[in-house]
Coordinates of C-alpha atoms in Angstrom, one line a residue:
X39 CA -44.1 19.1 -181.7
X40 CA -46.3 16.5 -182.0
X41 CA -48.4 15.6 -179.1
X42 CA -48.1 12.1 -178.9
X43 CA -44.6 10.6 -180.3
X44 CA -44.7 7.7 -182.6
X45 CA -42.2 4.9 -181.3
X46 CA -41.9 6.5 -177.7
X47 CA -41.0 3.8 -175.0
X48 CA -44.2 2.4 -173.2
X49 CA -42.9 4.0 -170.1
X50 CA -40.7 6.7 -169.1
X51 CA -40.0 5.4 -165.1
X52 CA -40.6 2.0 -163.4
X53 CA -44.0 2.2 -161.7
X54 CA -44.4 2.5 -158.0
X55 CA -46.4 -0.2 -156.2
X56 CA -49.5 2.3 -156.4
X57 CA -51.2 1.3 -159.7
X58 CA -50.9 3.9 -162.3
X59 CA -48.3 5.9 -160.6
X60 CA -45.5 7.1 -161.6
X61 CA -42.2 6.2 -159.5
X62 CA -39.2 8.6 -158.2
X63 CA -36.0 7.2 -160.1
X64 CA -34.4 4.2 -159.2
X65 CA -32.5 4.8 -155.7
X66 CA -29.1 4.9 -156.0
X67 CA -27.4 1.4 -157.0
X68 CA -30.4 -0.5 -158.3
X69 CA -30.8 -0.7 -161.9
X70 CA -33.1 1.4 -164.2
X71 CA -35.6 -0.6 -165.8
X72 CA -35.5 -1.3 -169.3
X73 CA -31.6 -0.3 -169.1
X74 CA -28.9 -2.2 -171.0
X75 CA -27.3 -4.7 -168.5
X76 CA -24.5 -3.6 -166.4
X77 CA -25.1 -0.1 -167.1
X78 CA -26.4 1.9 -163.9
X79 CA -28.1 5.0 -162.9
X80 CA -25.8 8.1 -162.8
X81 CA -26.0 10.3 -159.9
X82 CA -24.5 13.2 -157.8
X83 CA -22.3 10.1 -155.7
X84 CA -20.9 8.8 -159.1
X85 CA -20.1 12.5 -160.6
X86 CA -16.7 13.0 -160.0
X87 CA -15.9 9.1 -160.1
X88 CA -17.2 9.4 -164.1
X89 CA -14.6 12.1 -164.4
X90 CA -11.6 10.7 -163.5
X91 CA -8.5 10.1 -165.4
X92 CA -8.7 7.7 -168.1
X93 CA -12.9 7.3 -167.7
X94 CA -14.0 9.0 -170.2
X95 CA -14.4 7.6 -174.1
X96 CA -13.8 9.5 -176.8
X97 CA -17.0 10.9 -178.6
X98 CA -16.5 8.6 -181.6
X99 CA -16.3 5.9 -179.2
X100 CA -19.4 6.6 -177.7
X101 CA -21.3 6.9 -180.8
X102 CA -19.9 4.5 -182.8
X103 CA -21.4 1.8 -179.5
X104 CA -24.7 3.5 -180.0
X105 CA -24.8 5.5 -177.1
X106 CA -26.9 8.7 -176.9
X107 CA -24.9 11.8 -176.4
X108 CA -26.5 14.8 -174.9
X109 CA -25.3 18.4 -175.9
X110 CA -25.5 21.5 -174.3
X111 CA -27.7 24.4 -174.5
X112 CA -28.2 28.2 -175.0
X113 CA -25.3 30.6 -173.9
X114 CA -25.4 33.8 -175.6
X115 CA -29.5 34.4 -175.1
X116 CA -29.3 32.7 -171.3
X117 CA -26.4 34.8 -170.7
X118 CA -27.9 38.1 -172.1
X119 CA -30.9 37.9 -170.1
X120 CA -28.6 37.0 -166.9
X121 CA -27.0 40.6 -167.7
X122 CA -23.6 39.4 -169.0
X123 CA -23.7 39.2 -173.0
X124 CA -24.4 42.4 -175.0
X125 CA -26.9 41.9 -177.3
X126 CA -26.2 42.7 -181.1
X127 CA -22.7 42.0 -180.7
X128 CA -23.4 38.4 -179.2
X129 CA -19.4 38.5 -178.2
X130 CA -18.4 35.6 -175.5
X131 CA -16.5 38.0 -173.1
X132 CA -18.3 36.5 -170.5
X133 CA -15.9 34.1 -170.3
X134 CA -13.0 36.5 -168.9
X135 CA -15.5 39.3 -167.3
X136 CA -18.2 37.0 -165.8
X137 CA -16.5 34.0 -165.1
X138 CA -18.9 32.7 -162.6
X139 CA -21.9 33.4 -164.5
X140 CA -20.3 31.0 -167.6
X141 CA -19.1 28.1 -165.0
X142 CA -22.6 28.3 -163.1
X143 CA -24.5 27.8 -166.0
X144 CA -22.2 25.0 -167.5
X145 CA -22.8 22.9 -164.3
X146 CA -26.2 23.7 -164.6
X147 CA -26.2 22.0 -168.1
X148 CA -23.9 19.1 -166.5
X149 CA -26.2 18.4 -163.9
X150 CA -28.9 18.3 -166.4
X151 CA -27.7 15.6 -168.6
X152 CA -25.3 17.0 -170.9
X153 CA -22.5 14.7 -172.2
X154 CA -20.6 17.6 -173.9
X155 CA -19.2 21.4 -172.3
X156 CA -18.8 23.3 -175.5
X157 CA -16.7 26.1 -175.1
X158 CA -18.4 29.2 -174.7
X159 CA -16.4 30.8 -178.0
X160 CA -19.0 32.0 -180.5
X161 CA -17.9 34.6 -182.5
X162 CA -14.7 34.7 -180.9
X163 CA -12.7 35.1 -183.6
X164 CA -10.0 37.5 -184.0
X165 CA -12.7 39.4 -186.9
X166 CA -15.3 40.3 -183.9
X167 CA -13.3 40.5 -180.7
X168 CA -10.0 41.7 -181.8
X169 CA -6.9 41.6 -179.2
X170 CA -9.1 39.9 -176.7
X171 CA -9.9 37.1 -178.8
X172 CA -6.7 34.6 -177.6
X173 CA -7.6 35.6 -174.1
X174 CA -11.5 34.5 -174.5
X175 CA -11.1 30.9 -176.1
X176 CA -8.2 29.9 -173.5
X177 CA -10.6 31.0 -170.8
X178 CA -13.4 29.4 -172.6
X179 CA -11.6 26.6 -173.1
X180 CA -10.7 26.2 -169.1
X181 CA -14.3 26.8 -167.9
X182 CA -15.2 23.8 -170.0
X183 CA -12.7 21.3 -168.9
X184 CA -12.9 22.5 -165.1
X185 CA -16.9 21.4 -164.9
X186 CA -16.3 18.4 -167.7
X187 CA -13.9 17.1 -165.1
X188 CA -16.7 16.7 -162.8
X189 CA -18.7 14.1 -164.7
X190 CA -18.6 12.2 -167.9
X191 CA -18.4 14.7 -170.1
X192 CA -16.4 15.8 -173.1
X193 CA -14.7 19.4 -174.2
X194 CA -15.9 20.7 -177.2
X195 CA -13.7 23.7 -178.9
X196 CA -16.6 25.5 -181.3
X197 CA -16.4 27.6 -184.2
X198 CA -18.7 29.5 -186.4
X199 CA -19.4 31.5 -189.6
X200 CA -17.5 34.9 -189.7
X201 CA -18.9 38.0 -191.0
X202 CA -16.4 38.6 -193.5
X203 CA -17.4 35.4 -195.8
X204 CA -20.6 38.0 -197.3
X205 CA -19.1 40.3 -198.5
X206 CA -15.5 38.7 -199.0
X207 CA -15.3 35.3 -199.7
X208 CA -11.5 34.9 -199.1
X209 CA -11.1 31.8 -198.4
X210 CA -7.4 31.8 -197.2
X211 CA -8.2 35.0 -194.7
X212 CA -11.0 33.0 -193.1
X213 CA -9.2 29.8 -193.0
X214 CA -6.6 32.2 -190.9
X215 CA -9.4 32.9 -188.5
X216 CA -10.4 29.1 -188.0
X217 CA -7.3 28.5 -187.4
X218 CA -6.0 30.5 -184.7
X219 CA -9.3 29.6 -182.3
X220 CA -7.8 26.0 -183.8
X221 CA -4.2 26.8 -182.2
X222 CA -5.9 27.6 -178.6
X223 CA -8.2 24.9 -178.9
X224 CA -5.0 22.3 -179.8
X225 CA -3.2 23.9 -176.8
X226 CA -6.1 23.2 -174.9
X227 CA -6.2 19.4 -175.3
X228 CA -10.2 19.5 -176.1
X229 CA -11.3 16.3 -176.7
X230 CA -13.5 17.3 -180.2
X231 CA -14.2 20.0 -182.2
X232 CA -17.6 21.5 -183.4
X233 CA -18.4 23.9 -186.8
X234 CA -21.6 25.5 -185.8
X235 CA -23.8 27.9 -186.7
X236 CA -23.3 27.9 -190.8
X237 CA -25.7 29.1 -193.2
X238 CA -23.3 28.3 -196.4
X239 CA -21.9 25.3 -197.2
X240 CA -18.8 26.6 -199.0
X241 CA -17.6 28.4 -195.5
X242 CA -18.6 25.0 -193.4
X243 CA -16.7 23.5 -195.6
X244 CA -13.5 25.9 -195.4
X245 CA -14.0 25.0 -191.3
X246 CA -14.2 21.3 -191.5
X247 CA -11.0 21.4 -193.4
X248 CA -9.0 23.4 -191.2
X249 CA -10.3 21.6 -188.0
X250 CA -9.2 18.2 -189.9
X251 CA -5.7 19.5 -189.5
X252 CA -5.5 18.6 -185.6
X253 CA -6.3 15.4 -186.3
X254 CA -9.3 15.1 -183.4
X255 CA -12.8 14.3 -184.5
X256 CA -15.0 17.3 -186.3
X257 CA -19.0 17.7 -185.6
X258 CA -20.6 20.2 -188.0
X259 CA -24.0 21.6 -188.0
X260 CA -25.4 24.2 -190.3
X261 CA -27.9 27.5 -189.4
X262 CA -30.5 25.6 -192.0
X263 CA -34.0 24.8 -192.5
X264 CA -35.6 22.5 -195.4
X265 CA -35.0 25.1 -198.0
X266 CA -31.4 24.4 -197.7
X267 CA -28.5 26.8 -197.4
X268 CA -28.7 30.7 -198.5
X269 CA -27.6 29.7 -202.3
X270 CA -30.3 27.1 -202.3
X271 CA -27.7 23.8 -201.6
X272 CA -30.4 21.4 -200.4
X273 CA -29.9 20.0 -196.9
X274 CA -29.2 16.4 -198.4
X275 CA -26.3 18.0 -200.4
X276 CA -25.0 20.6 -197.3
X277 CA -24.5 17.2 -195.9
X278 CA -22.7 15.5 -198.4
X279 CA -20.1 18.1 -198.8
X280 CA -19.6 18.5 -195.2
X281 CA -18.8 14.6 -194.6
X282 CA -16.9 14.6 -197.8
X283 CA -14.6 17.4 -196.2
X284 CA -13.7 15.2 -193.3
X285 CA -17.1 16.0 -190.9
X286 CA -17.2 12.7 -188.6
X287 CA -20.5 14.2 -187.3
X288 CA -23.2 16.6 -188.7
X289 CA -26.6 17.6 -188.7
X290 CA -28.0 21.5 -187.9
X291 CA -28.3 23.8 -184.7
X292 CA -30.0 27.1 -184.1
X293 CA -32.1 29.6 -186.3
X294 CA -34.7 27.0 -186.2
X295 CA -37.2 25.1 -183.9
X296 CA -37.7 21.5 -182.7
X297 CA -40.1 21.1 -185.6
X298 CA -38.1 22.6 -188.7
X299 CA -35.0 21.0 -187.1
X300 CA -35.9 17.2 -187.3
X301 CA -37.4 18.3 -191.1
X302 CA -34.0 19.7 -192.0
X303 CA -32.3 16.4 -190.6
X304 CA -34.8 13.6 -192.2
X305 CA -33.1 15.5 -195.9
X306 CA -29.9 15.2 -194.6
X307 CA -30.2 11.8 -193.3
X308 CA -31.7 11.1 -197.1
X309 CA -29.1 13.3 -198.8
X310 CA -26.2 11.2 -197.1
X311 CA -27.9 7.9 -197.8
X312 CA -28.4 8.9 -201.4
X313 CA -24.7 9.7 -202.2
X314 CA -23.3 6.5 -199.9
X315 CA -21.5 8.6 -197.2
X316 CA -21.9 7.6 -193.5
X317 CA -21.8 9.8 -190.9
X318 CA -23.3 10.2 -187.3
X319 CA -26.0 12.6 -186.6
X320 CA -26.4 15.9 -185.0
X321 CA -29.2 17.8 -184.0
X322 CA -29.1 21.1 -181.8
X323 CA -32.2 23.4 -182.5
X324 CA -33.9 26.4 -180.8
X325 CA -35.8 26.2 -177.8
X326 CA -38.8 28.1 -179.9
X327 CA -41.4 27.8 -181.4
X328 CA -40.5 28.9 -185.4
X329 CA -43.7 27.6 -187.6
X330 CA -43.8 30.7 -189.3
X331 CA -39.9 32.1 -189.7
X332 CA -38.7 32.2 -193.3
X333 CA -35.1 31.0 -194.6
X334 CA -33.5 32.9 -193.1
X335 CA -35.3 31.2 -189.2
X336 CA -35.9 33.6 -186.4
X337 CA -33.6 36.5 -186.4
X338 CA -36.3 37.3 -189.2
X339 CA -38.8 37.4 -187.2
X340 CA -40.4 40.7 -185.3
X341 CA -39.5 38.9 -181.8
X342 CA -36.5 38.2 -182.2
X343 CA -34.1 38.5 -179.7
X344 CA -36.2 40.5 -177.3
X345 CA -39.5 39.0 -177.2
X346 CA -39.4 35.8 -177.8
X347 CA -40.6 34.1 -174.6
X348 CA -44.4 33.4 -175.1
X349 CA -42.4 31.3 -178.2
X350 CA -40.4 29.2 -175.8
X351 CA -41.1 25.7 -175.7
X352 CA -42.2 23.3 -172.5
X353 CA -40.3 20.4 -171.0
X354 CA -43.2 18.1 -172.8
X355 CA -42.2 19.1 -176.1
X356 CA -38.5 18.5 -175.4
X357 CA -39.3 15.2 -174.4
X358 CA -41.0 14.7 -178.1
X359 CA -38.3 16.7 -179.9
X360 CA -35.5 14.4 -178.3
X361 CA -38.0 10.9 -178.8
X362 CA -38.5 11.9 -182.6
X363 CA -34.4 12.7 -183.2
X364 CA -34.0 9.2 -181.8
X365 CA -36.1 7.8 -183.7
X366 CA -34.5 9.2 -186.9
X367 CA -31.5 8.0 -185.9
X368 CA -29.9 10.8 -184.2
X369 CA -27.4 10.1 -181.7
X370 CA -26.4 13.6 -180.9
X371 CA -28.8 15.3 -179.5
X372 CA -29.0 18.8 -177.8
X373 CA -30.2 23.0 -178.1
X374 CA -29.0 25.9 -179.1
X375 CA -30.6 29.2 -178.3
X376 CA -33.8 29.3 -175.7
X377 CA -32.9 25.9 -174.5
X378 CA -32.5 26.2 -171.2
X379 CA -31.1 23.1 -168.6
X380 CA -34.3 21.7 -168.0
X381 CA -34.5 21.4 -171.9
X382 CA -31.7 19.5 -171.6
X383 CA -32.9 17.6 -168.5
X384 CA -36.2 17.0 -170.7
X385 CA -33.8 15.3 -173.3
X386 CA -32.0 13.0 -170.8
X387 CA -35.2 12.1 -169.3
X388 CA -36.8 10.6 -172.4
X389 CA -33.9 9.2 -173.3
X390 CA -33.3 7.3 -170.0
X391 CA -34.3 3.6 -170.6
X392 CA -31.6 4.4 -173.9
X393 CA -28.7 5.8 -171.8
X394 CA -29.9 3.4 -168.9
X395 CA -29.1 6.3 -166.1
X396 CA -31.0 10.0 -164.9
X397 CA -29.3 13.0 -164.9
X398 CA -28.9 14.0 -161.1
X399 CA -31.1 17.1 -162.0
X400 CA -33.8 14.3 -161.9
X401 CA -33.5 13.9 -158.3
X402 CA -36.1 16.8 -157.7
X403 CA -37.9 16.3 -160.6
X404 CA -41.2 13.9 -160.9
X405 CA -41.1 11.9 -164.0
X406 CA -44.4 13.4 -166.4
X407 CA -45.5 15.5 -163.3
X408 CA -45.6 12.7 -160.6
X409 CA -44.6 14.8 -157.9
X410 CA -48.2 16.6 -158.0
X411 CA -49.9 13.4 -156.7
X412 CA -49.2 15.4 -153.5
X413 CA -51.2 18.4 -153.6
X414 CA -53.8 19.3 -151.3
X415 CA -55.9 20.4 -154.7
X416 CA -57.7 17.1 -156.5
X417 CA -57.7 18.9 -159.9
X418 CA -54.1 19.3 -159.4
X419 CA -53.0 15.9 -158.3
X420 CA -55.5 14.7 -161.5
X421 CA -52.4 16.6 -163.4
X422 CA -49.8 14.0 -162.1
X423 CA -49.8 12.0 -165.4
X424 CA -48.1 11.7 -168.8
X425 CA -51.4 11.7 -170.8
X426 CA -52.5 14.8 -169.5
X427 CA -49.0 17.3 -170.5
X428 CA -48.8 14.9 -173.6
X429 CA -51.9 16.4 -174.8
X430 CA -52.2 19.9 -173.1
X431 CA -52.5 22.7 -175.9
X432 CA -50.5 25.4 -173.5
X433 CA -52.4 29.0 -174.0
X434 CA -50.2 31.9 -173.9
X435 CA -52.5 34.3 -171.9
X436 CA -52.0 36.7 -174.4
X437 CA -55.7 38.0 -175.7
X438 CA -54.4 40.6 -177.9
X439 CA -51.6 39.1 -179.4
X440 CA -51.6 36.9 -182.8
X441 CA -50.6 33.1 -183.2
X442 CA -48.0 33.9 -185.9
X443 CA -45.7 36.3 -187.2
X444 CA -45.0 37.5 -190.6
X445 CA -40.9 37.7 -190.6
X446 CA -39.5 40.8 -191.6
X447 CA -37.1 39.7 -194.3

């Protein structure tokens, strides 16, 4: 990302009394500076009292008053690592076999910022997970309202592309699959619904419409970079059809970095103005580095999905990725794979003065590295400012190893 931010807010925390320094966030029950009247910091104390019955407005609501909503992050890669996906498969039975693991790191995400649980149901169609695949989304679908229902955050139910649409592009068989996580999801009372993770418009279209049939708002984000989908439909266009199908929401997640990401949702953003549709943004993208991926983003490239941490990006370029979306006018704004909860943490920071509250994951965390005005080491303490992560160029202490990759398909 860019290492200064065009359009960032002069400040990210009220300063303390010491000149220069950066202050703790506001103590509980006094206003955050720069926040929109009557709206007050949110902290551990006023958790559960955001989550009670009746609190909680609907997503439309919320963007439709200009509020910024804060997804989630990565499961399946953060979950693989913690020992309870199988990678290749990338199958949620998590859910039902490591039910802790899934709850600990929704709360995790909660505490972070995020306005939105989405249930942990990718790939959980009946096509990859057979006779378990009822039993997955209904647990999926109970993790997420059990943490949502400790803060003011929403239930997601999430879809994606199915495997069968290559090879056979029957669009009443896949509709079938849609539909039955739809039926759980329906059952389950979520309070949206999210079609993720598409790299055809034709299928995220087939989604969109069968989501539109319980009548709750639909998100959709496509697996897409600038170059459009994988039969060449431009971004701009993907968008268009996707809004035209019913798509309240849209915008991309996954495949791609911070970088590609905002590319991909400036043509969007165009696309939609130029054929007169309206429709709220959405941006969810890797928590990587991807410069030098191809179309098809980074399950081309040589890293992928076992080496990929020296591509993983820092808190400071969060904080621009989230800055920039905003600035384009994205209201929606989250990860997908790599992004871990101080990604998201990153996002709710820098969007503070907007929101007008911190996340309670804040509470241990010095705003642009204030917290190092304490160390015993000078040069240290000299790192306790914005300026200096703004402009660090982070090495990756790997001699040996090349900047780029050249992707394998």
């Amino acid at each position: 990302m860019a290492r200064r931010s065009r359009g960032r807010s002069p400040r990210a925390r009220p300063p303390t009394a010491r000149a220069g320094a950066l202050g703790p966030p506001p103590a509980r029950g006094g206003l955050l500076a720069g926040a929109p009247p009557g709206r007050r910091p949110h902290t551990r104390g006023a958790m559960a009292a955001a989550g009670g019955p009746g609190a909680k407005k609907g997503i439309l609501e919320r963007l439709e008053s200009g509020e910024v909503v804060v997804g989630d992050g990565s499961f399946l890669i953060t979950l693989e690592k913690r020992g309870c996906v199988k990678a290749g498969l990338w199958t949620p039975e998590a859910v039902a076999e490591h039910p802790d693991a899934v709850r600990q790191l929704h709360m995790e995400f909660l505490r972070a910022g995020s306005n939105v649980m989405q249930t942990f149901t990718f790939s959980a169609s009946e096509e990859n997970m057979e006779s378990k695949w009822e039993e997955v989304n209904a647990a999926a679908c109970d993790l997420a309202r059990e943490v949502a229902g400790k803060g003011d955050a929403l239930v997601a139910g999430g879809i994606c592309q199915t495997s069968m649409y290559k090879h056979l592009k029957d669009e009443a068989r896949i509709k079938k699959l849609f539909r039955q996580q739809l039926e759980v999801f329906a059952r389950k009372n979520v309070d949206f619904l999210i079609a993720e993770y598409f790299e055809h418009a034709e299928e995220a279209v087939w989604a969109v419409e069968v989501l539109k049939e319980s009548g709750k708002p639909v998100a959709a984000t496509m697996c897409i970079g600038p170059e459009g989908d994988m039969r060449d439909v431009p971004p701009g266009e993907c968008a268009a059809k996707l809004v035209r199908a019913g798509a309240a929401i849209v915008g991309v997640n996954c495949r791609f970095g911070p970088r590609t990401s905002l590319k991909t949702m400036t043509l969007m953003k165009e696309g939609l103005q130029a054929a007169g549709l309206t429709a709220h943004l959405m941006v969810q993208s890797l928590g990587f580095h991807t410069p030098d991926c191809g179309k098809g983003g980074f399950v081309d490239l040589p890293e992928y999905p076992f080496a990929l941490e020296p591509r993983l990006a820092t808190r400071w370029d969060i904080q621009n990725y989230a800055r920039e979306a905003y600035n384009l006018g994205v209201r929606y704004i989250g990860g997908c794979c790599g992004f871990e909860p101080y990604h998201i943490r990153a996002i709710a920071e820098e969007l503070a003065p907007e929101r007008g509250f911190w996340p309670p994951a804040s509470d241990k965390h010095g705003s642009w590295g204030s917290g190092l005005n304490m160390h015993t080491k000078p040069w240290i303490r000299a790192r306790a400012r914005r300026e200096y992560w703004e402009n660090l160029l982070p090495a990756s202490g790997r001699p040996f190893c090349p900047p780029l990759s050249k992707p394998d398909a």
